[in-house]
Amino acid sequence: MDPVTVQELLPALTEAAGERAWQELAHLVLASGPSSAPPDSPPGGPDTLSHMVAAAWQAPHDLGHLRLLATRLTEEARSSPPFARDLRGWLARTEPPVSFDAVNTIGGSAQVTGPTLQSREVHGDVHLHQVTMSPAENRLPVPRQLLAGPPHFTGRDGDLAALDGLLAEGRQAGTPFVVVVSGSAGVGKTALASRWLGRLSEGGAFPDGQLYVDLRGHSPDAPARPGEVLGQFLRAYGIDRIPAELAEQAALWRSATAGLRVAVMLDNALSAAQVRPLLTGAAGGLVVVTSRRRLTSLGVDGAAFHQLGLLEGASAVELLARRIGVQRVDRERAEAREVAALCAGLPLALCLAAARLAARPQQPLAAMVGTLGAGGGALTALRAEGERAVRTVLDESYRALPPDAARAYRCLGLAPVVMFDRRVAACACGVTPEEIGPLLDELVENNLVEDLPSDRIDGTERFRMHDLVRAHADETAAGADSPNQRQAVVRRVTDLYLATATAAEALLTPSHRRLSRTYDFEPEPPPVFDDEAAALDWLDSERSNLMAMVRIAAESGWDSTAWQLVDAMFPLFLRLRPYDLWIEAHEIGLAAARRDGDREGESRMLTSGGVGLRNAGHHDTAVEWFTQALDEARGSGDRRAEAQALHGLGQSHLLAGRGERAGSYFTAALALREEIGHHRGAALTRLSLGELALAAGRPADAIELLTRAREELLARCDPYDAARALALLGRAHGRVPGGLALATRLLDQALGEFTVTGSVHWQARVWEFLGQTAEEHGHALRARDCYERSLALYEPVSESDARRLRARLPAAGTESD
């Protein structure tokens, strides 16, 4: 029998796995008793793989969990032929829907989560949790992000063969394979890597996904940070809760890709340190790095190296012929060879020259020879291996542009974005979206702007400039436009991003009090989003550009813009938790708000930044920020901000384990919020007081506080925080005599509510609460089962919580009743 593979399992788990298929898989795992059960697990007790099935069943939209589950199932099948046979049978039955005529037995205290179907009798102490499953259409597709290969690719057969040879050698080692393609700017590294990976992918080599990122190693903007890229990669696989620390992010990335056959292209890398955290854990995968540097220190990571040279004479002429026509080149063969020689065999220079020649079909090639031979490049700082030829051709291409297209070229070179759509391009150029179309077409036709594959989410057209082209456009603008004109380009784009982020903020966090916005160029019409998913996706995909603009605004002295951008990004920080960006942005925003003299802005930066510091584990620094916020609020008489600072201080001390101090701050915050009529804020503080009472061993007080908090939050349409109150309320009932049944019912309900809202962290916490409650009432096996389920959810998102759960497991041994 052929072995079951990850690529076979994933479609079944992501597309065809309906309720019955999930239930049968859970029965199959439990009945087969896979070999991965912990050594100290009691007979009939749960095993780790069954918990992974349960965790994936709860969150069928979480592709990260599904891939980890598929990997574990294939490992189990390899070690157990009977299990492999049963799993193969399950695969065959998932489409059409699985039949439940067979009898399955679940022993011990096994728990089955998700929608359940009872067939015949169910025996034993079976614990069922009803969970709402997300619709299949909400699941992310397998990422296919590689750039399309260039249409006129030629002259690289030897390089492709060399890369094939390196890959064959690397696969023999059975470890994740990395290859570095290095060479000068414009030599065609990206084109070669894209062509090679595209060819391999078409052959089915990487069914589990292909990822691409421009690391901006030599861009005018700051190079991409590894944490920024890891967040992008993990979210592409459905993992939304990203750890705060880079080491944990890299470990999660390796875990998520272990056993998968994925291709990753890290384009335009600056250094080995930038690349190393991005390497996968996939023995059957491939990471291709392109860089102007050789990055030889990646050799310690098992990397192979390929240096890409210039095109030889015949290949250079062939590339020219493909762009302008074979007959034209044949008529002027000597001049064509001269153009290729003057372009130094550099593909970018040849493509630019060809674009100019194609636009002038009647012009003899001898005219281009004369232009290139003059050597009058406007930029002389870069002279290595044909880069001067690129600049010379860029000068010629620019001079041939119509005035409106030439201005658009200069504006796009100044825009503080790497990739852009038509609206951003129109904004940079100060024209309408309708007027920008012909200008972009002109620049694309002249090879000055590259059109990219459309956005995979909403189909938006995307464009970018090559680093050298952008640098040329920037310097051309410096000679043609005044400082005020150049600054206006950056301000227009920055104001567009501020307005768009503010529209996303209004949709995603309507209860977050919105502060004023200051625009030099307020976009018309204002940006809008169709729904929350579109708003969050935009914030996520544009986070690098948003952070770049925060930095630019602060450096340029646009202080109000700087802190307002940070404020508008709050939903990104709150929902996706990129702690490094959260903290950096608020440090910049706080300094900007203070320079701006805006007290509301300063207060917001202190409290929002304090939340980020607190959640990232920097409790004492968070206390410092909230203390400053409290002083500012009292000085300005802003009582709402004062209550917010008091609540933040209470939360920071609570997380730091200082319960008494936390209580005093919560009590003051609650009194003030009730006095000023901030009812939702009062409910949140009451919730925190209930959590504090629970931690202090006063469950009766906690029940009173949490019951009221739950009612008030439901009345104010805050389902997420209402579910938090319900979870804590269930835990509190579990701490009083005779409260086990009610506690279990409330916690089950909370688990369902958190599954609907997609909060993996709180799903894990509720399972932990269920485990604690079971353990306190003498049900050790059930407690262990719940802890295992909690651990399976915590491990991808929070190492500190996972560490705590691992410590709990040895205590949950055998049943005492």
Coordinates of C-alpha atoms in Angstrom, one line a residue, residues 89-275:
G89 CA -9.9 4.1 4.2
W90 CA -10.9 7.4 5.8
L91 CA -9.4 9.3 2.9
A92 CA -11.4 7.2 0.4
R93 CA -14.6 7.9 2.3
T94 CA -14.3 11.6 2.8
E95 CA -15.9 12.4 -0.5
P96 CA -18.8 11.5 -0.7
P97 CA -19.7 12.1 2.9
V98 CA -18.5 9.5 5.4
S99 CA -21.0 6.7 6.3
F100 CA -21.5 6.0 10.0
D101 CA -22.7 2.4 9.7
A102 CA -19.6 1.1 11.5
V103 CA -19.4 0.8 15.3
N104 CA -16.7 2.8 17.0
T105 CA -15.7 2.6 20.6
I106 CA -14.3 5.4 22.8
G107 CA -13.0 4.4 26.1
G108 CA -11.8 6.1 29.3
S109 CA -12.4 9.8 29.6
A110 CA -11.9 10.6 26.0
Q111 CA -13.4 13.9 24.9
V112 CA -14.8 14.6 21.4
T113 CA -15.2 18.3 20.5
G114 CA -17.1 19.8 17.6
P115 CA -20.6 19.0 16.2
T116 CA -21.3 15.4 17.3
L117 CA -23.5 12.6 15.9
Q118 CA -24.3 9.6 18.1
S119 CA -24.7 6.3 16.3
R120 CA -25.9 3.4 18.5
E121 CA -24.6 3.4 22.1
V122 CA -22.0 5.6 23.6
H123 CA -20.3 4.0 26.6
G124 CA -17.9 5.4 29.2
D125 CA -17.2 8.8 30.7
V126 CA -17.5 10.7 27.4
H127 CA -17.3 14.4 27.5
L128 CA -18.9 16.2 24.5
H129 CA -18.4 19.8 23.6
Q130 CA -20.7 21.4 20.9
V131 CA -18.6 23.9 18.8
T132 CA -19.7 26.0 15.9
M133 CA -17.4 25.3 12.8
S134 CA -16.4 28.0 10.4
P135 CA -17.5 27.7 6.8
A136 CA -15.1 26.1 4.4
E137 CA -15.1 29.2 2.2
N138 CA -13.4 31.2 5.0
R139 CA -10.3 29.0 4.8
L140 CA -7.2 30.5 3.2
P141 CA -6.0 28.9 0.0
V142 CA -2.6 27.3 -0.2
P143 CA -0.2 30.2 -0.9
R144 CA 1.0 30.7 -4.5
Q145 CA 3.0 33.9 -4.2
L146 CA 5.9 33.3 -6.6
L147 CA 6.5 36.0 -9.3
A148 CA 5.7 35.0 -12.8
G149 CA 8.8 34.3 -14.9
P150 CA 9.8 36.9 -17.4
P151 CA 8.3 36.4 -20.9
H152 CA 11.6 36.9 -22.8
F153 CA 13.8 34.8 -20.6
T154 CA 16.9 33.4 -22.5
G155 CA 20.5 32.5 -22.2
R156 CA 20.4 30.9 -18.8
D157 CA 20.2 27.1 -19.6
G158 CA 23.5 26.5 -18.0
D159 CA 22.5 28.3 -14.8
L160 CA 19.2 26.4 -14.6
A161 CA 21.1 23.1 -15.0
A162 CA 23.5 24.1 -12.3
L163 CA 20.7 24.9 -9.9
D164 CA 19.0 21.6 -10.8
G165 CA 22.3 19.9 -9.9
L166 CA 22.6 21.7 -6.5
L167 CA 19.0 20.7 -5.7
A168 CA 19.6 17.1 -6.5
E169 CA 22.7 17.1 -4.2
G170 CA 20.8 18.9 -1.4
R171 CA 17.9 16.5 -1.4
Q172 CA 20.2 13.6 -0.8
A173 CA 21.1 15.1 2.5
G174 CA 17.5 14.9 3.7
T175 CA 17.6 18.4 5.3
P176 CA 15.9 21.7 4.4
F177 CA 17.8 23.0 1.3
V178 CA 18.9 26.6 0.8
V179 CA 20.5 28.0 -2.3
V180 CA 21.9 31.5 -2.7
V181 CA 21.9 33.1 -6.1
S182 CA 24.2 36.2 -6.1
G183 CA 25.3 38.7 -8.7
S184 CA 25.4 42.3 -9.5
A185 CA 22.3 44.6 -9.7
G186 CA 20.3 44.1 -12.8
V187 CA 22.0 40.8 -13.7
G188 CA 18.7 38.9 -13.6
K189 CA 18.8 37.1 -10.2
T190 CA 15.1 37.5 -9.6
A191 CA 14.3 36.4 -13.2
L192 CA 16.4 33.3 -12.9
A193 CA 15.1 32.3 -9.5
S194 CA 11.5 32.9 -10.5
R195 CA 11.9 30.9 -13.7
W196 CA 13.5 28.0 -11.9
L197 CA 11.0 27.9 -9.0
G198 CA 8.1 28.3 -11.4
R199 CA 9.3 25.3 -13.5
L200 CA 9.7 23.2 -10.4
S201 CA 6.3 24.2 -9.1
E202 CA 4.6 23.4 -12.3
G203 CA 6.0 19.9 -12.0
G204 CA 4.3 19.5 -8.6
A205 CA 7.5 19.8 -6.5
F206 CA 5.9 22.1 -3.9
P207 CA 2.2 21.2 -3.4
D208 CA 2.1 22.7 0.1
G209 CA 2.8 26.3 -1.0
Q210 CA 5.1 28.8 -2.6
L211 CA 6.0 32.0 -0.8
Y212 CA 7.7 35.2 -2.0
V213 CA 9.0 38.3 -0.2
D214 CA 11.2 41.2 -1.3
L215 CA 13.6 41.8 1.6
R216 CA 14.4 45.3 0.3
G217 CA 18.1 44.7 0.9
H218 CA 19.2 47.5 -1.4
S219 CA 16.0 49.5 -1.6
P220 CA 16.0 53.2 -0.6
D221 CA 13.7 52.1 2.2
A222 CA 14.8 50.2 5.3
P223 CA 15.5 46.5 4.7
A224 CA 12.6 44.2 5.8
R225 CA 12.9 42.9 9.3
P226 CA 12.8 39.1 9.9
G227 CA 9.9 39.5 12.3
E228 CA 7.9 41.4 9.8
V229 CA 8.4 38.7 7.2
L230 CA 7.7 35.8 9.6
G231 CA 4.4 37.3 10.5
Q232 CA 3.5 37.5 6.8
F233 CA 4.5 33.9 6.2
L234 CA 2.7 32.5 9.2
R235 CA -0.5 34.3 8.4
A236 CA -0.3 32.9 4.8
Y237 CA -0.7 29.5 6.5
G238 CA -3.6 30.6 8.7
I239 CA -1.7 31.3 11.9
D240 CA -2.8 34.7 13.2
R241 CA -1.5 34.7 16.7
I242 CA 2.2 35.5 16.3
P243 CA 4.6 35.4 19.3
A244 CA 6.3 38.6 20.3
E245 CA 9.9 37.4 20.3
L246 CA 11.8 36.7 17.0
A247 CA 13.2 33.4 18.3
E248 CA 9.7 32.2 19.1
Q249 CA 8.4 33.4 15.7
A250 CA 11.2 31.5 13.9
A251 CA 10.6 28.4 16.0
L252 CA 6.9 28.5 15.1
W253 CA 7.7 29.0 11.4
R254 CA 9.9 25.9 11.5
S255 CA 7.2 23.9 13.3
A256 CA 4.5 25.0 10.9
T257 CA 6.6 24.0 7.8
A258 CA 8.0 20.7 9.3
G259 CA 7.1 17.9 6.9
L260 CA 5.7 20.2 4.2
R261 CA 7.1 20.6 0.7
V262 CA 7.2 24.3 0.3
A263 CA 9.3 26.8 -1.8
V264 CA 10.3 30.1 -0.3
M265 CA 11.9 32.9 -2.4
L266 CA 13.7 35.5 -0.3
D267 CA 14.5 38.2 -2.9
N268 CA 17.0 41.0 -2.6
A269 CA 18.5 39.9 0.7
L270 CA 21.0 42.2 2.5
S271 CA 22.7 39.8 4.9
A272 CA 22.8 36.3 6.3
A273 CA 21.4 37.6 9.6
Q274 CA 18.3 38.8 7.7
V275 CA 17.8 35.4 6.1

